[in-house]
C-alpha atoms as one frame of an Amber mdcrd trajectory, in Angstrom:
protein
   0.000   0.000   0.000   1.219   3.894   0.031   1.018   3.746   3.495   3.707
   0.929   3.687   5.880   2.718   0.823   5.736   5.442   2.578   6.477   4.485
   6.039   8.880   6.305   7.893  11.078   4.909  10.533  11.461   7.134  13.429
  14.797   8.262  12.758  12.752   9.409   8.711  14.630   6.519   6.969  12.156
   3.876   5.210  12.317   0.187   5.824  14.598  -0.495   2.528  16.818   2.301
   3.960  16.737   0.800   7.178  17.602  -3.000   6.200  20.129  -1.750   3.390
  22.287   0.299   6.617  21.713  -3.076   8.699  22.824  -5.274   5.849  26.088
  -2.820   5.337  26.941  -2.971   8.388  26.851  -6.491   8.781  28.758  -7.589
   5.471  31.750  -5.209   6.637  31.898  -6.836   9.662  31.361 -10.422   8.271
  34.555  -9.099   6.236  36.362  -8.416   9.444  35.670 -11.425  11.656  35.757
 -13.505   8.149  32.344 -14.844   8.817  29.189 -15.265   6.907  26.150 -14.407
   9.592  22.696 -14.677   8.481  20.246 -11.595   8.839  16.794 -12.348  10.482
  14.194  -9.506  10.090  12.380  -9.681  13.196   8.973  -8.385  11.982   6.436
  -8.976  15.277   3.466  -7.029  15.328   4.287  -5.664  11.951   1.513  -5.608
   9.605   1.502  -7.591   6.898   1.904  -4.722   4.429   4.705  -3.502   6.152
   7.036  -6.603   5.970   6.368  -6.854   2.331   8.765  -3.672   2.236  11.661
  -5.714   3.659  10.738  -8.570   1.225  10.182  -6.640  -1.579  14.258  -5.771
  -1.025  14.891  -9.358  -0.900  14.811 -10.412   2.706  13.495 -13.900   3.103
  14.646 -14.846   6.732  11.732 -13.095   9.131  11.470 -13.420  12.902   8.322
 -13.868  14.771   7.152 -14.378  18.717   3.195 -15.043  18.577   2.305 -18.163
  17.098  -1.026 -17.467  16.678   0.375 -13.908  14.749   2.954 -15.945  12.521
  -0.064 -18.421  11.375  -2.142 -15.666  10.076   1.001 -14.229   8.547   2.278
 -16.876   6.756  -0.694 -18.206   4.654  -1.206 -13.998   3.377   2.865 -13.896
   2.488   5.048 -15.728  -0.132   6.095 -19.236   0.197   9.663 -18.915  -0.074
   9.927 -17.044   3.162  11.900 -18.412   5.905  10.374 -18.029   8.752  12.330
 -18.362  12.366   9.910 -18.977  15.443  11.865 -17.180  18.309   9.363 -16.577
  21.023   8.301 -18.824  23.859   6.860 -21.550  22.809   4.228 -23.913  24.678
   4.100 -27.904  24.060   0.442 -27.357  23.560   1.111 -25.036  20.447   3.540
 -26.864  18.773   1.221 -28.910  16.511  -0.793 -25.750  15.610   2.667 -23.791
  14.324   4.031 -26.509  12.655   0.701 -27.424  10.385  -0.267 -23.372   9.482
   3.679 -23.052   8.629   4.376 -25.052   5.742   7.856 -22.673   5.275   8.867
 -22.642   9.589  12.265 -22.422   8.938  13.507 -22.909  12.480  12.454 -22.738
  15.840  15.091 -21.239  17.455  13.073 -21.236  21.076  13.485 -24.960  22.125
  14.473 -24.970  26.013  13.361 -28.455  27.132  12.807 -32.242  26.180   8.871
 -31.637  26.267   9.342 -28.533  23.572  11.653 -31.172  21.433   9.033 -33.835
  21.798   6.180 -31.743  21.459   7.690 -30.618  17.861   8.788 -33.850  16.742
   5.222 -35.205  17.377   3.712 -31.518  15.304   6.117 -32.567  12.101   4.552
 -36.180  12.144   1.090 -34.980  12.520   1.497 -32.346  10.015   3.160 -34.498
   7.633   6.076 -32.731   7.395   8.848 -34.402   5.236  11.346 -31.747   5.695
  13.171 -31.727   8.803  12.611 -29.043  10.959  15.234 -26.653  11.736  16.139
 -26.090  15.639  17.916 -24.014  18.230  18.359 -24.723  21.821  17.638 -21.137
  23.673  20.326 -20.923  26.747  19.084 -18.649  29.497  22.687 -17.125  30.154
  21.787 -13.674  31.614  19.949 -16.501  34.458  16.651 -14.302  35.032  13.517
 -15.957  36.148  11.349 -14.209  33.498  13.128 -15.010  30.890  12.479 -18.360
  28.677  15.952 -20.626  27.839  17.355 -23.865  29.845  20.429 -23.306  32.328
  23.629 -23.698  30.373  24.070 -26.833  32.280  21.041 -28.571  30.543  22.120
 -27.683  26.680  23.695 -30.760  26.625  20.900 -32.828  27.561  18.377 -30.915
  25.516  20.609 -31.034  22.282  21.526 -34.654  22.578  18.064 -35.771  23.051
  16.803 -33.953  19.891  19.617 -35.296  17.920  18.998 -38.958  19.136  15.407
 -39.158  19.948  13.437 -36.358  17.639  13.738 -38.157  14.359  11.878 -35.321
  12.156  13.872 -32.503  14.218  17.562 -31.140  13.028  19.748 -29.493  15.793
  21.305 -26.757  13.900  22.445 -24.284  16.702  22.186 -22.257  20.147  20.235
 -18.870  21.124  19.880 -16.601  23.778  18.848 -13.108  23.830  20.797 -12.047
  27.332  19.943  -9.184  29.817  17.522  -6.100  28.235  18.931  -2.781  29.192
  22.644  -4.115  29.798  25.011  -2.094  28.020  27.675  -5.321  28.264  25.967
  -7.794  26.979  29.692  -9.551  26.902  29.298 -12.528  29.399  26.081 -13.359
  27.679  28.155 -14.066  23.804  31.216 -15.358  25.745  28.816 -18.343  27.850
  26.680 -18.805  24.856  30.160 -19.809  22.669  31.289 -21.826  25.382  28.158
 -23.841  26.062  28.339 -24.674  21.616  32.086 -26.211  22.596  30.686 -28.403
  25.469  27.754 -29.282  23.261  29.585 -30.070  19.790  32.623 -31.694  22.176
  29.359 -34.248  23.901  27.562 -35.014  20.540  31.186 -34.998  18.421  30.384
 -32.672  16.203  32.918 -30.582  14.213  33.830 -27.217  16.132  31.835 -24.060
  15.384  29.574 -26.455  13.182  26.430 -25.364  15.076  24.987 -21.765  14.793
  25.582 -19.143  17.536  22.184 -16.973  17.404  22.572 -13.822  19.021  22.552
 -10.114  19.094  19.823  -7.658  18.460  19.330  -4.401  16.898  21.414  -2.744
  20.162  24.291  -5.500  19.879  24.418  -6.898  16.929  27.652  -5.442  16.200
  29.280  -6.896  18.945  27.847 -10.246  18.383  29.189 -10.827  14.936  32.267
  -9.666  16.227  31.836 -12.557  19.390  30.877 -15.306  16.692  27.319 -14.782
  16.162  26.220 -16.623  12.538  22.763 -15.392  12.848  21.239 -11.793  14.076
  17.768 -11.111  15.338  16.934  -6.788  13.928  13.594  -5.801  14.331  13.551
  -1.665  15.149  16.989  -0.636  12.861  14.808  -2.136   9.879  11.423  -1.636
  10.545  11.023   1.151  13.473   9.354   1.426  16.672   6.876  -1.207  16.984
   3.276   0.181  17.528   3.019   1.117  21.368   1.244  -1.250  23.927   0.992
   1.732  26.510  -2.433   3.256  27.004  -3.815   6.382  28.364  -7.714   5.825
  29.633  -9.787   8.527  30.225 -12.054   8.262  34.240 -14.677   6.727  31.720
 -13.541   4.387  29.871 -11.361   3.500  26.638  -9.632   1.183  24.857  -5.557
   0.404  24.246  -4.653  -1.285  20.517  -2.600  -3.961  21.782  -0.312  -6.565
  19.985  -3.321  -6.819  16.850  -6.342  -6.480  19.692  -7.834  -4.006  22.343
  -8.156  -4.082  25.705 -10.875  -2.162  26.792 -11.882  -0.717  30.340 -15.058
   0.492  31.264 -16.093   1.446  34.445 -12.834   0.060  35.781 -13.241  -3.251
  34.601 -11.054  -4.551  32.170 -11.548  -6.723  29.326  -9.325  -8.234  26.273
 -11.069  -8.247  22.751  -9.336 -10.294  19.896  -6.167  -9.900  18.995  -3.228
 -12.788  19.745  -2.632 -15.089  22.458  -0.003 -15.380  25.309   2.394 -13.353
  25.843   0.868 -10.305  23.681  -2.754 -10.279  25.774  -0.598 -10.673  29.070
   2.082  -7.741  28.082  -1.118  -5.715  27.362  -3.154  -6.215  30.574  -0.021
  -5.351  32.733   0.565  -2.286  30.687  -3.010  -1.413  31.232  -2.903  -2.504
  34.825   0.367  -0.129  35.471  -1.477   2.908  33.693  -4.298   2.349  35.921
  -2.217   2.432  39.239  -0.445   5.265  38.002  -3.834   7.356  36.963  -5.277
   6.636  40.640  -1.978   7.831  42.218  -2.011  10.950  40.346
C-alpha cells in the first residue's frame, strides 16, 4: 500500500533504507571477523503490508514471537519465506505452528525435552517431510522471566533432539541475554562456550552449530563474538506500535499486539487480537497505567 511505501522509521529513513544500513553494516563486519552471519528480520506485530517492504528488497529470513500472529502471517505472504519462530513456545502449540507453517524455517526457542518432543510429534502430525530446523535457547543472563534452559542442561536438551526427535535437526544455540545491559559480553562469551561443550558431547565438528545472538542494540558486537545469525527488528522496521495506554475516568480502549483491551467502568476486558504473551504484556501495561492514573 502507500502507506507501507511510505512508512517512515522514526529516525525518517524507510524500511529499505533501514535494512540496506543493517545489511552494510553487517557484510563489513562479516569481512572483518571472516564470517558469513545470516540476517533475520524480526517483523512482530508488523503488519503484513509492512514486511512486504523488507521482502520486496529481498529479505526472506523473518522473525516472529506469537504463534497465533505468525499463522495468520504466513498463509497472506510468499512461500519462499523463511520463517524463524523465536518466542516462547508452549508444548500445547507446537502442533498448531508446525501445520499453518508449511515454510517454519527454524524454531530457534526450544528450552526443554517436552518442547523437542512436542515438535517432533507436530512434524509427524502435520506431515512434514522436511526436517525441521532447531535451536536450543540458553538462558545465560539466568533471570527468572526469561524463557531458555540453564547452560548446564544444553547438553541434555541437544543430545536428546539429535537422538530421539527423528523429524527434528539441531542446527544451533540462542539466547537473547539481559535487556537494558550495556555489556551484553558474558552473555556471547557463555553462549560460545556452552556450543564447545555441546559439539565436544555429541562430536560434532567445532563451530559447526549456529551461535544466534545479538539484536538491533548488539548486533555489532555479536558478529564480532561469533554470532552466525542476528535477530533486527527496530533498525529495519522502526518502533513497533506502542502497547501503553492512556484511559480517560470513563472508559477506553488500548490497541494492543493486533487487539484491544478495553476498560469500562474500571473493569477490564481483552477483545481479539493474539494469544499469550501479547494479551498478558497488554493487561499489565493497562494494569500499570491504571495504578499510576489513581496515584495521580
Amino acid at each position: 500500500s502507500k502507506l507501507a511505501r511510505n512508512r517512515k522509521m522514526s529516525a525518517g529513513r524507510s524500511i529499505a533504507e533501514g535494512l540496506a544500513l543493517v545489511r552494510a553494516k553487517v557484510a563489513a563486519l562479516a569481512k572483518e571477523v571472516g564470517s558469513n552471519p545470516r540476517l533475520v528480520a524480526v517483523s512482530k506485530i508488523m503488519p503484513v503490508e509492512v514486511v512486504m517492504e523488507a521482502y520486496k528488497e529481498n529479505q526472506r529470513h523473518f522473525g516472529e514471537n506469537y504463534v497465533q500472529e505468525l499463522c495468520e502471517k504466513a498463509p497472506q505472504m510468499p512461500s519462499d519465506i523463511k520463517w524463524h519462530f523465536i518466542g516462547n513456545l508452549q508444548s500445547n502449540k507446537a502442533k498448531n505452528l508446525v501445520k499453518e507453517v508449511p515454510n517454519l524455517f527454524v524454531v530457534e526457542s526450544v528450552d526443554s525435552v517436552k518442547i523437542a518432543n512436542a515438535l517432533d510429534k507436530a512434524c509427524v502430525s502435520a506431515g512434514r517431510t522436511e526436517l525441521l530446523n532447531v535451536m536450543v535457547q540458553v538462558n545465560t543472563s539466568k533471570e527468572e522471566s526469561k524463557s531458555g534452559c540453564e547452560a548446564s542442561e544444553a547438553t541434555t536438551i541437544a543430545s536428546h533432539i539429535t537422538t530421539d526427535c527423528k523429524r527434528l535437526k539441531l542446527v544451533g544455540l540462542m539466547t537473547i541475554g539481559k535487556l537494558g545491559d550495556p555489556n551484553p559480553e558474558p552473555y556471547f562469551k557463555q553462549l560460545a562456550a556452552v556450543r564447545q561443550e555441546v559439539e565436544a558431547a555429541l562430536k560434532l565438528p567445532a563451530n559447526s552449530l549456529d551461535l544466534s545472538m545479538g539484536m538491533s542494540g548488539d548486533y555489532e558486537l555479536a558478529i564480532r563474538m561469533g554470532s552466525t545469525n542476528v535477530r533486527v527488528g527496530s533498525t529495519i522496521f522502526g518502533a513497533r506500535p506502542k502497547k501503553d495506554a492512556t484511559p480517560a475516568s470513563g472508559g477506553g480502549a488500548a490497541a494492543a499486539g493486533g487487539g484491544v483491551v478495553k476498560f469500562e467502568g474500571g473493569a477490564m476486558s481483552w477483545v481479539g487480537g493474539w494469544q499469550g504473551a501479547a494479551a498478558i504484556t497488554a493487561l499489565a501495561t493497562v494494569t500499570l497505567a491504571l495504578l499510576a492514573a489513581r496515584r495521580a
